Short mmCIF file of C-alpha atoms and ligand atoms in Angstrom, two decimals:
data_model
loop_
_atom_site.label_atom_id
_atom_site.label_comp_id
_atom_site.label_asym_id
_atom_site.label_seq_id
_atom_site.Cartn_x
_atom_site.Cartn_y
_atom_site.Cartn_z
CA UNK U 18 -11.60 28.52 16.16
CA UNK U 19 -13.64 25.35 16.06
CA UNK U 20 -11.87 22.17 17.14
CA UNK U 21 -13.44 18.79 16.80
CA UNK U 22 -13.17 16.49 19.81
CA UNK U 23 -11.44 13.22 18.91
CA UNK U 24 -13.82 10.31 18.66
CA UNK U 25 -13.31 7.66 21.33
CA UNK U 26 -13.06 3.94 20.67
CA UNK U 27 -16.29 2.35 19.38
CA UNK U 28 -18.66 1.38 22.16
CA UNK U 29 -19.78 -1.97 20.75
CA UNK U 30 -16.45 -3.83 20.80
CA UNK U 31 -14.55 -5.41 23.65
CA UNK U 32 -11.25 -4.68 21.93
CA UNK U 33 -8.84 -2.20 23.45
CA UNK U 34 -5.18 -1.95 22.52
CA UNK U 35 -2.80 -1.84 25.44
CA UNK U 36 -0.47 1.16 25.42
CA UNK U 37 2.68 -0.77 26.28
CA UNK U 38 2.45 -3.48 23.63
CA UNK U 39 3.99 -3.20 20.19
CA UNK U 40 1.73 -3.20 17.16
CA UNK U 41 1.69 -5.91 14.48
CA UNK U 42 -0.10 -5.68 11.15
CA UNK U 43 -0.36 -8.15 8.31
CA UNK U 44 -2.62 -8.74 5.35
CA UNK U 45 -3.64 -11.65 3.18
CA UNK U 46 -5.30 -11.32 -0.23
CA UNK U 47 -8.60 -13.15 -0.67
CA UNK U 48 -7.57 -14.29 -4.13
CA UNK U 49 -7.05 -17.96 -4.89
CA UNK U 50 -7.45 -20.78 -2.40
CA UNK U 51 -5.02 -20.56 0.49
CA UNK U 52 -2.24 -23.15 0.51
CA UNK U 53 -0.12 -24.71 3.24
CA UNK U 54 2.50 -22.18 2.07
CA UNK U 55 0.31 -19.29 3.21
CA UNK U 56 -0.50 -21.19 6.39
CA UNK U 57 3.01 -22.26 7.45
CA UNK U 58 4.66 -19.10 6.15
CA UNK U 59 2.26 -16.62 7.67
CA UNK U 60 -1.10 -17.42 9.25
CA UNK U 61 0.10 -20.18 11.62
CA UNK U 62 2.66 -17.79 13.13
CA UNK U 63 0.11 -15.01 13.65
CA UNK U 64 -1.39 -16.88 16.62
CA UNK U 65 1.97 -16.72 18.45
CA UNK U 66 1.72 -12.95 18.74
CA UNK U 67 -1.76 -12.52 20.16
CA UNK U 68 -0.80 -12.44 23.85
CA UNK U 69 2.26 -10.22 23.58
CA UNK U 70 1.39 -7.74 20.82
CA UNK U 71 -1.52 -5.61 19.69
CA UNK U 72 -2.37 -7.29 16.39
CA UNK U 73 -4.34 -6.30 13.32
CA UNK U 74 -4.96 -8.76 10.49
CA UNK U 75 -6.62 -7.54 7.36
CA UNK U 76 -8.24 -9.30 4.41
CA UNK U 77 -6.99 -7.06 1.60
CA UNK U 78 -9.87 -7.23 -0.89
CA UNK U 79 -8.88 -3.89 -2.45
CA UNK U 80 -5.49 -5.31 -3.39
CA UNK U 81 -7.20 -8.36 -4.87
CA UNK U 82 -9.00 -6.36 -7.58
CA UNK U 83 -5.67 -5.31 -9.13
CA UNK U 84 -6.22 -8.52 -11.10
CA UNK U 85 -9.69 -9.29 -12.48
CA UNK U 86 -11.91 -11.12 -9.96
CA UNK U 87 -15.30 -12.73 -10.22
CA UNK U 88 -17.44 -10.70 -7.74
CA UNK U 89 -19.25 -13.66 -6.15
CA UNK U 90 -15.96 -15.54 -5.80
CA UNK U 91 -14.24 -12.54 -4.25
CA UNK U 92 -17.02 -12.21 -1.68
CA UNK U 93 -16.83 -15.93 -0.85
CA UNK U 94 -13.06 -15.87 -0.51
CA UNK U 95 -13.21 -12.82 1.73
CA UNK U 96 -15.43 -14.74 4.19
CA UNK U 97 -13.18 -17.77 3.77
CA UNK U 98 -9.98 -15.90 4.50
CA UNK U 99 -11.46 -14.47 7.68
CA UNK U 100 -12.75 -17.92 8.68
CA UNK U 101 -9.29 -19.38 8.05
CA UNK U 102 -7.64 -16.75 10.23
CA UNK U 103 -10.00 -17.74 13.01
CA UNK U 104 -9.78 -21.50 12.40
CA UNK U 105 -5.99 -21.14 12.59
CA UNK U 106 -6.31 -19.88 16.13
CA UNK U 107 -6.72 -16.11 15.88
CA UNK U 108 -9.14 -15.06 18.59
CA UNK U 109 -11.30 -12.10 17.43
CA UNK U 110 -11.43 -10.86 21.02
CA UNK U 111 -7.64 -10.51 21.08
CA UNK U 112 -6.87 -9.50 17.49
CA UNK U 113 -8.45 -6.90 15.25
CA UNK U 114 -9.69 -8.94 12.28
CA UNK U 115 -11.17 -6.89 9.46
CA UNK U 116 -11.75 -6.35 5.76
CA UNK U 117 -9.78 -3.60 4.02
CA UNK U 118 -12.68 -2.13 2.01
CA UNK U 119 -14.66 -1.65 5.27
CA UNK U 120 -12.16 0.96 6.44
CA UNK U 121 -12.20 3.87 3.93
CA UNK U 122 -9.06 5.37 5.48
CA UNK U 123 -6.98 2.80 3.53
CA UNK U 124 -8.11 4.22 0.18
CA UNK U 125 -7.88 7.78 1.51
CA UNK U 126 -4.32 7.48 2.79
CA UNK U 127 -3.45 5.37 -0.26
CA UNK U 128 -4.15 8.36 -2.51
CA UNK U 129 -2.04 10.72 -0.42
CA UNK U 130 0.84 8.23 -0.41
CA UNK U 131 0.55 7.81 -4.19
CA UNK U 132 1.66 11.43 -4.29
CA UNK U 133 4.74 10.61 -2.20
CA UNK U 134 5.79 7.51 -4.11
CA UNK U 135 7.95 7.86 -7.19
CA UNK U 136 7.25 6.37 -10.60
CA UNK U 137 10.81 5.00 -10.65
CA UNK U 138 10.37 3.26 -7.28
CA UNK U 139 7.17 1.55 -8.34
CA UNK U 140 8.72 0.50 -11.65
CA UNK U 141 11.44 -1.39 -9.80
CA UNK U 142 9.07 -3.60 -7.80
CA UNK U 143 9.61 -7.24 -8.77
CA UNK U 144 6.02 -8.22 -7.88
CA UNK U 145 4.79 -5.58 -10.35
CA UNK U 146 7.11 -6.91 -13.06
CA UNK U 147 6.03 -10.52 -12.42
CA UNK U 148 2.33 -9.70 -12.32
CA UNK U 149 2.47 -7.54 -15.43
CA UNK U 150 4.18 -10.37 -17.28
CA UNK U 151 1.39 -12.72 -16.15
CA UNK U 152 -1.45 -10.26 -16.92
CA UNK U 153 -0.13 -8.57 -20.04
CA UNK U 154 -3.68 -7.63 -21.15
CA UNK U 155 -4.50 -5.88 -17.84
CA UNK U 156 -1.55 -3.86 -16.58
CA UNK U 157 -3.72 -1.33 -14.76
CA UNK U 158 -2.73 1.65 -12.61
CA UNK U 159 -3.84 -0.19 -9.45
CA UNK U 160 -1.37 -2.97 -10.11
CA UNK U 161 1.31 -0.33 -10.42
CA UNK U 162 0.43 1.59 -7.24
CA UNK U 163 -0.31 -1.57 -5.24
CA UNK U 164 2.72 -0.90 -2.96
CA UNK U 165 1.55 2.56 -1.89
CA UNK U 166 -1.83 1.12 -0.86
CA UNK U 167 0.10 -1.52 1.07
CA UNK U 168 2.15 1.25 2.68
CA UNK U 169 -1.12 2.94 3.68
CA UNK U 170 -2.39 -0.32 5.24
CA UNK U 171 0.64 -0.41 7.48
CA UNK U 172 1.32 3.27 8.18
CA UNK U 173 -2.26 4.01 9.28
CA UNK U 174 -1.75 1.93 12.42
CA UNK U 175 1.68 3.15 13.64
CA UNK U 176 2.87 -0.42 13.25
CA UNK U 177 6.11 -1.76 14.73
CA UNK U 178 6.33 -5.13 12.98
CA UNK U 179 4.96 -6.62 9.78
CA UNK U 180 5.16 -10.43 9.60
CA UNK U 181 5.47 -11.35 5.91
CA UNK U 182 7.15 -13.80 3.60
CA UNK U 183 10.50 -12.88 2.11
CA UNK U 184 8.84 -12.00 -1.22
CA UNK U 185 7.20 -8.96 0.44
CA UNK U 186 10.48 -7.54 1.75
CA UNK U 187 10.81 -5.08 -1.14
CA UNK U 188 7.34 -3.66 -0.41
CA UNK U 189 8.20 -3.20 3.25
CA UNK U 190 11.43 -1.40 2.30
CA UNK U 191 9.41 0.93 0.09
CA UNK U 192 6.92 1.49 2.91
CA UNK U 193 9.81 2.57 5.13
CA UNK U 194 11.12 4.92 2.44
CA UNK U 195 7.69 6.52 1.99
CA UNK U 196 7.28 6.93 5.77
CA UNK U 197 10.72 8.50 6.16
CA UNK U 198 10.11 10.82 3.21
CA UNK U 199 6.79 12.04 4.61
CA UNK U 200 8.21 12.42 8.13
CA UNK U 201 11.10 14.47 6.78
CA UNK U 202 8.86 16.86 4.87
CA UNK U 203 6.13 17.29 7.52
CA UNK U 204 7.73 16.25 10.88
CA UNK U 205 7.13 12.90 12.56
CA UNK U 206 3.82 11.46 11.47
CA UNK U 207 4.36 7.76 10.81
CA UNK U 208 6.14 5.09 12.79
CA UNK U 209 8.70 3.45 10.48
CA UNK U 210 7.82 -0.27 10.54
CA UNK U 211 10.08 -3.30 10.33
CA UNK U 212 9.51 -6.56 8.49
CA UNK U 213 9.36 -9.66 10.62
CA UNK U 214 10.38 -12.76 8.69
CA UNK U 215 9.80 -15.95 10.69
CA UNK U 216 12.78 -18.33 10.81
CA UNK U 217 11.29 -21.63 9.72
CA UNK U 218 8.62 -22.21 7.19
CA UNK U 219 8.68 -18.73 5.78
CA UNK U 220 9.06 -20.14 2.34
CA UNK U 221 7.35 -23.33 1.27
CA UNK U 222 8.08 -24.35 -2.29
CA UNK U 223 5.99 -25.97 -5.01
CA UNK U 224 5.70 -29.77 -4.88
CA UNK U 225 5.98 -29.92 -8.67
CA UNK U 226 8.94 -27.54 -9.03
CA UNK U 227 10.69 -27.25 -5.64
CA UNK U 228 12.91 -24.39 -6.84
CA UNK U 229 9.82 -22.10 -7.00
CA UNK U 230 7.59 -20.73 -4.25
CA UNK U 231 4.30 -22.59 -3.68
CA UNK U 232 1.78 -20.21 -5.21
CA UNK U 233 -1.99 -20.32 -4.87
CA UNK U 234 -2.29 -19.16 -8.47
CA UNK U 235 -0.21 -22.06 -9.84
CA UNK U 236 -2.06 -23.77 -12.69
CA UNK U 237 -0.66 -27.19 -11.80
CA UNK U 238 -3.02 -28.57 -9.12
CA UNK U 239 -0.31 -30.95 -7.89
CA UNK U 240 2.07 -28.08 -7.17
CA UNK U 241 0.25 -26.95 -4.04
CA UNK U 242 -1.63 -28.40 -1.13
CA UNK U 243 -4.66 -26.30 -0.30
CA UNK U 244 -5.75 -25.83 3.28
CA UNK U 245 -9.13 -27.30 2.41
CA UNK U 246 -7.89 -30.35 0.47
CA UNK U 247 -9.24 -33.64 1.85
CA UNK U 248 -6.99 -36.29 3.39
CA UNK U 249 -6.72 -38.51 0.28
CA UNK U 250 -5.88 -35.55 -1.96
CA UNK U 251 -3.20 -34.34 0.46
CA UNK U 252 -1.56 -37.77 0.66
CA UNK U 253 -1.74 -38.25 -3.13
CA UNK U 254 -0.11 -34.84 -3.77
CA UNK U 255 2.77 -35.59 -1.39
CA UNK U 256 3.29 -39.02 -2.98
CA UNK U 257 3.73 -37.29 -6.33
CA UNK U 258 6.04 -34.57 -5.01
CA UNK U 259 9.09 -34.08 -7.21
CA UNK U 260 12.34 -35.13 -5.48
CA UNK U 261 15.67 -36.34 -6.86
CA UNK U 262 17.40 -39.59 -7.78
CA UNK U 263 18.96 -40.08 -4.35
CA UNK U 264 17.20 -42.37 -1.85
CA UNK U 265 18.44 -41.22 1.55
CA UNK U 266 16.27 -38.81 3.52
CA UNK U 267 18.98 -36.28 4.24
CA UNK U 268 19.11 -32.57 3.62
CA UNK U 269 21.67 -31.20 1.12
CA UNK U 270 21.90 -27.83 -0.65
CA UNK U 271 21.02 -29.21 -4.10
CA UNK U 272 18.14 -31.41 -2.88
CA UNK U 273 15.39 -28.80 -3.22
CA UNK U 274 12.54 -31.32 -3.17
CA UNK U 275 13.72 -33.13 -0.04
CA UNK U 276 14.59 -29.86 1.72
CA UNK U 277 11.10 -28.59 1.02
CA UNK U 278 9.42 -31.78 2.29
CA UNK U 279 11.61 -31.74 5.38
CA UNK U 280 10.65 -28.12 6.04
CA UNK U 281 6.95 -28.96 5.72
CA UNK U 282 7.30 -32.04 7.96
CA UNK U 283 9.29 -30.03 10.48
CA UNK U 284 6.65 -27.26 10.59
CA UNK U 285 3.80 -29.70 11.16
CA UNK U 286 5.54 -31.96 13.70
CA UNK U 287 7.97 -29.59 15.41
CA UNK U 288 10.84 -32.03 14.71
CA UNK U 289 14.29 -30.74 13.72
CA UNK U 290 16.05 -31.79 10.52
CA UNK U 291 18.40 -34.08 12.51
CA UNK U 292 15.47 -35.78 14.20
CA UNK U 293 13.81 -36.29 10.83
CA UNK U 294 16.98 -37.76 9.31
CA UNK U 295 17.24 -40.18 12.25
CA UNK U 296 13.56 -41.14 12.03
CA UNK U 297 13.90 -42.08 8.34
CA UNK U 298 17.34 -43.64 8.56
CA UNK U 299 17.32 -46.76 6.36
CA UNK U 300 13.88 -45.95 4.88
CA UNK U 301 13.28 -44.57 1.40
CA UNK U 302 11.58 -41.50 -0.06
CA UNK U 303 8.28 -43.38 -0.40
CA UNK U 304 7.92 -43.84 3.38
CA UNK U 305 8.95 -40.28 4.00
CA UNK U 306 6.48 -38.77 1.52
CA UNK U 307 3.65 -40.78 3.06
CA UNK U 308 4.63 -39.57 6.54
CA UNK U 309 4.69 -35.93 5.39
CA UNK U 310 1.24 -36.36 3.80
CA UNK U 311 -0.17 -37.93 6.95
CA UNK U 312 1.34 -35.31 9.25
CA UNK U 313 -0.09 -32.56 7.07
CA UNK U 314 -3.56 -34.15 6.87
CA UNK U 315 -3.60 -34.76 10.66
CA UNK U 316 -2.62 -31.18 11.40
CA UNK U 317 -5.14 -29.67 9.00
CA UNK U 318 -8.10 -31.80 10.03
CA UNK U 319 -9.17 -29.82 13.16
CA UNK U 320 -8.59 -26.56 11.29
CA UNK U 321 -10.89 -27.72 8.49
CA UNK U 322 -13.64 -28.74 10.90
CA UNK U 323 -13.56 -25.35 12.57
CA UNK U 324 -13.43 -23.61 9.18
CA UNK U 325 -16.62 -25.35 7.99
CA UNK U 326 -18.38 -24.55 11.26
CA UNK U 327 -17.53 -20.86 10.86
CA UNK U 328 -18.51 -20.76 7.17
CA UNK U 329 -21.94 -22.03 8.20
CA UNK U 330 -22.32 -19.06 10.53
CA UNK U 331 -22.05 -16.03 8.26
CA UNK U 332 -23.87 -13.85 10.79
CA UNK U 333 -21.08 -14.46 13.29
CA UNK U 334 -18.37 -13.77 10.70
CA UNK U 335 -20.14 -10.52 9.84
CA UNK U 336 -20.19 -9.50 13.50
CA UNK U 337 -16.46 -10.15 13.73
CA UNK U 338 -15.82 -8.07 10.58
CA UNK U 339 -18.01 -5.26 11.84
CA UNK U 340 -16.36 -5.05 15.27
CA UNK U 341 -12.93 -5.34 13.67
CA UNK U 342 -13.51 -2.56 11.16
CA UNK U 343 -15.07 -0.28 13.79
CA UNK U 344 -11.96 -0.51 15.92
CA UNK U 345 -9.59 -0.37 12.95
CA UNK U 346 -11.39 2.78 11.65
CA UNK U 347 -11.06 4.41 15.03
CA UNK U 348 -7.28 3.84 15.01
CA UNK U 349 -6.82 4.62 11.31
CA UNK U 350 -8.72 7.89 11.40
CA UNK U 351 -6.41 9.29 14.04
CA UNK U 352 -3.46 8.93 11.65
CA UNK U 353 -5.45 10.00 8.60
CA UNK U 354 -6.61 13.26 10.17
CA UNK U 355 -3.02 14.10 11.14
CA UNK U 356 -1.91 13.46 7.56
CA UNK U 357 -4.76 15.52 6.07
CA UNK U 358 -3.91 18.41 8.36
CA UNK U 359 -0.19 18.24 7.59
CA UNK U 360 -0.57 18.23 3.83
CA UNK U 361 -2.88 21.25 4.06
CA UNK U 362 -6.43 19.93 3.72
CA UNK U 363 -9.07 21.97 5.59
CA UNK U 364 -10.61 20.04 8.52
CA UNK U 365 -14.31 19.32 8.05
N1 LIG I 298 1.08 -7.73 -0.58
C1 LIG I 298 0.82 -8.74 0.42
C2 LIG I 298 0.92 -10.11 -0.27
O1 LIG I 298 0.72 -10.23 -1.46
C3 LIG I 298 -0.54 -8.57 1.04
C4 LIG I 298 -0.62 -7.29 1.81
C5 LIG I 298 -1.34 -6.19 1.49
C6 LIG I 298 0.03 -7.02 3.04
N2 LIG I 298 -1.21 -5.24 2.44
C7 LIG I 298 -0.36 -5.69 3.38
C8 LIG I 298 0.93 -7.73 3.84
C9 LIG I 298 0.15 -5.09 4.53
C10 LIG I 298 1.43 -7.12 4.98
C11 LIG I 298 1.05 -5.81 5.33
O2 LIG I 298 1.17 -11.08 0.42
#
């Protein structure tokens, strides 16, 4: 019998996962301009893990085409998302940063998992229902099976933790169900991952309607602050933020607008709600909104400078992508070949 030797890690990279660290995976779609919601809820926290975990962060361009994209825009946003990861403090020497379509194993495992995901399960996904309502003229099969591709993203890497916003919880639950189902039929193959939902800032709401999540696809430009907005725009948007008819800067359950602004201010300054209430004691909403705008602009300024520097160095970004996908492919193919063998495909 012929047995193929397992390929070793790629020779070009400096990356090597340590055996005794847990594995983290997360993905961000390169669709729409990233907002402070994406930043505070996800990307900013990613940097906290890089010393203590083995981390993979993926730009999920294959998920992005489940809604129609302009090709040139998609390419630009893919570079931008990677540049934003790095400008937010993710060191490409310590994290595996890569683009989903560069690692064919995602599509390959995605197909296999499609065959282990039930029509009924996919029909219950709230993101599918929301997106089909928004794109009634393009409810394609990819939009429907989006969660099994997401399961493939995660399960390929034997991931322990998946940092995501609360809106992705249902997809992570489904990923766990798929993993357990496969493991039960074929013996242990996949690690069953857990969601990791950061405590503060996991959900930043719209400035125009603070009962809804801040969404990069919102048509109202005043609803979200983009990571690349300039200082004046940021301050103007916060000045216009919808609040309530009270005047005291104090958190209360029904004060969605103020709660949201306090969360944003707290994330950027590290101050607690009590500290914020004391700081603005005797001052009105106007002062507070200006302070939130300034804190946000100050915090984003160095990130923006680094982002523009990286975007002017495409060759470097391409090197990062290439090294990232080489290492990711090496890890992913180990899982994929196990899966192929277990389901009964003949080894090449
Ligand atoms: N569905 C996620 C979102 O819309 C993006 C995503 C795709 C993802 N694959 C993933 C997140 C794997 C975490 C892990 O935000």
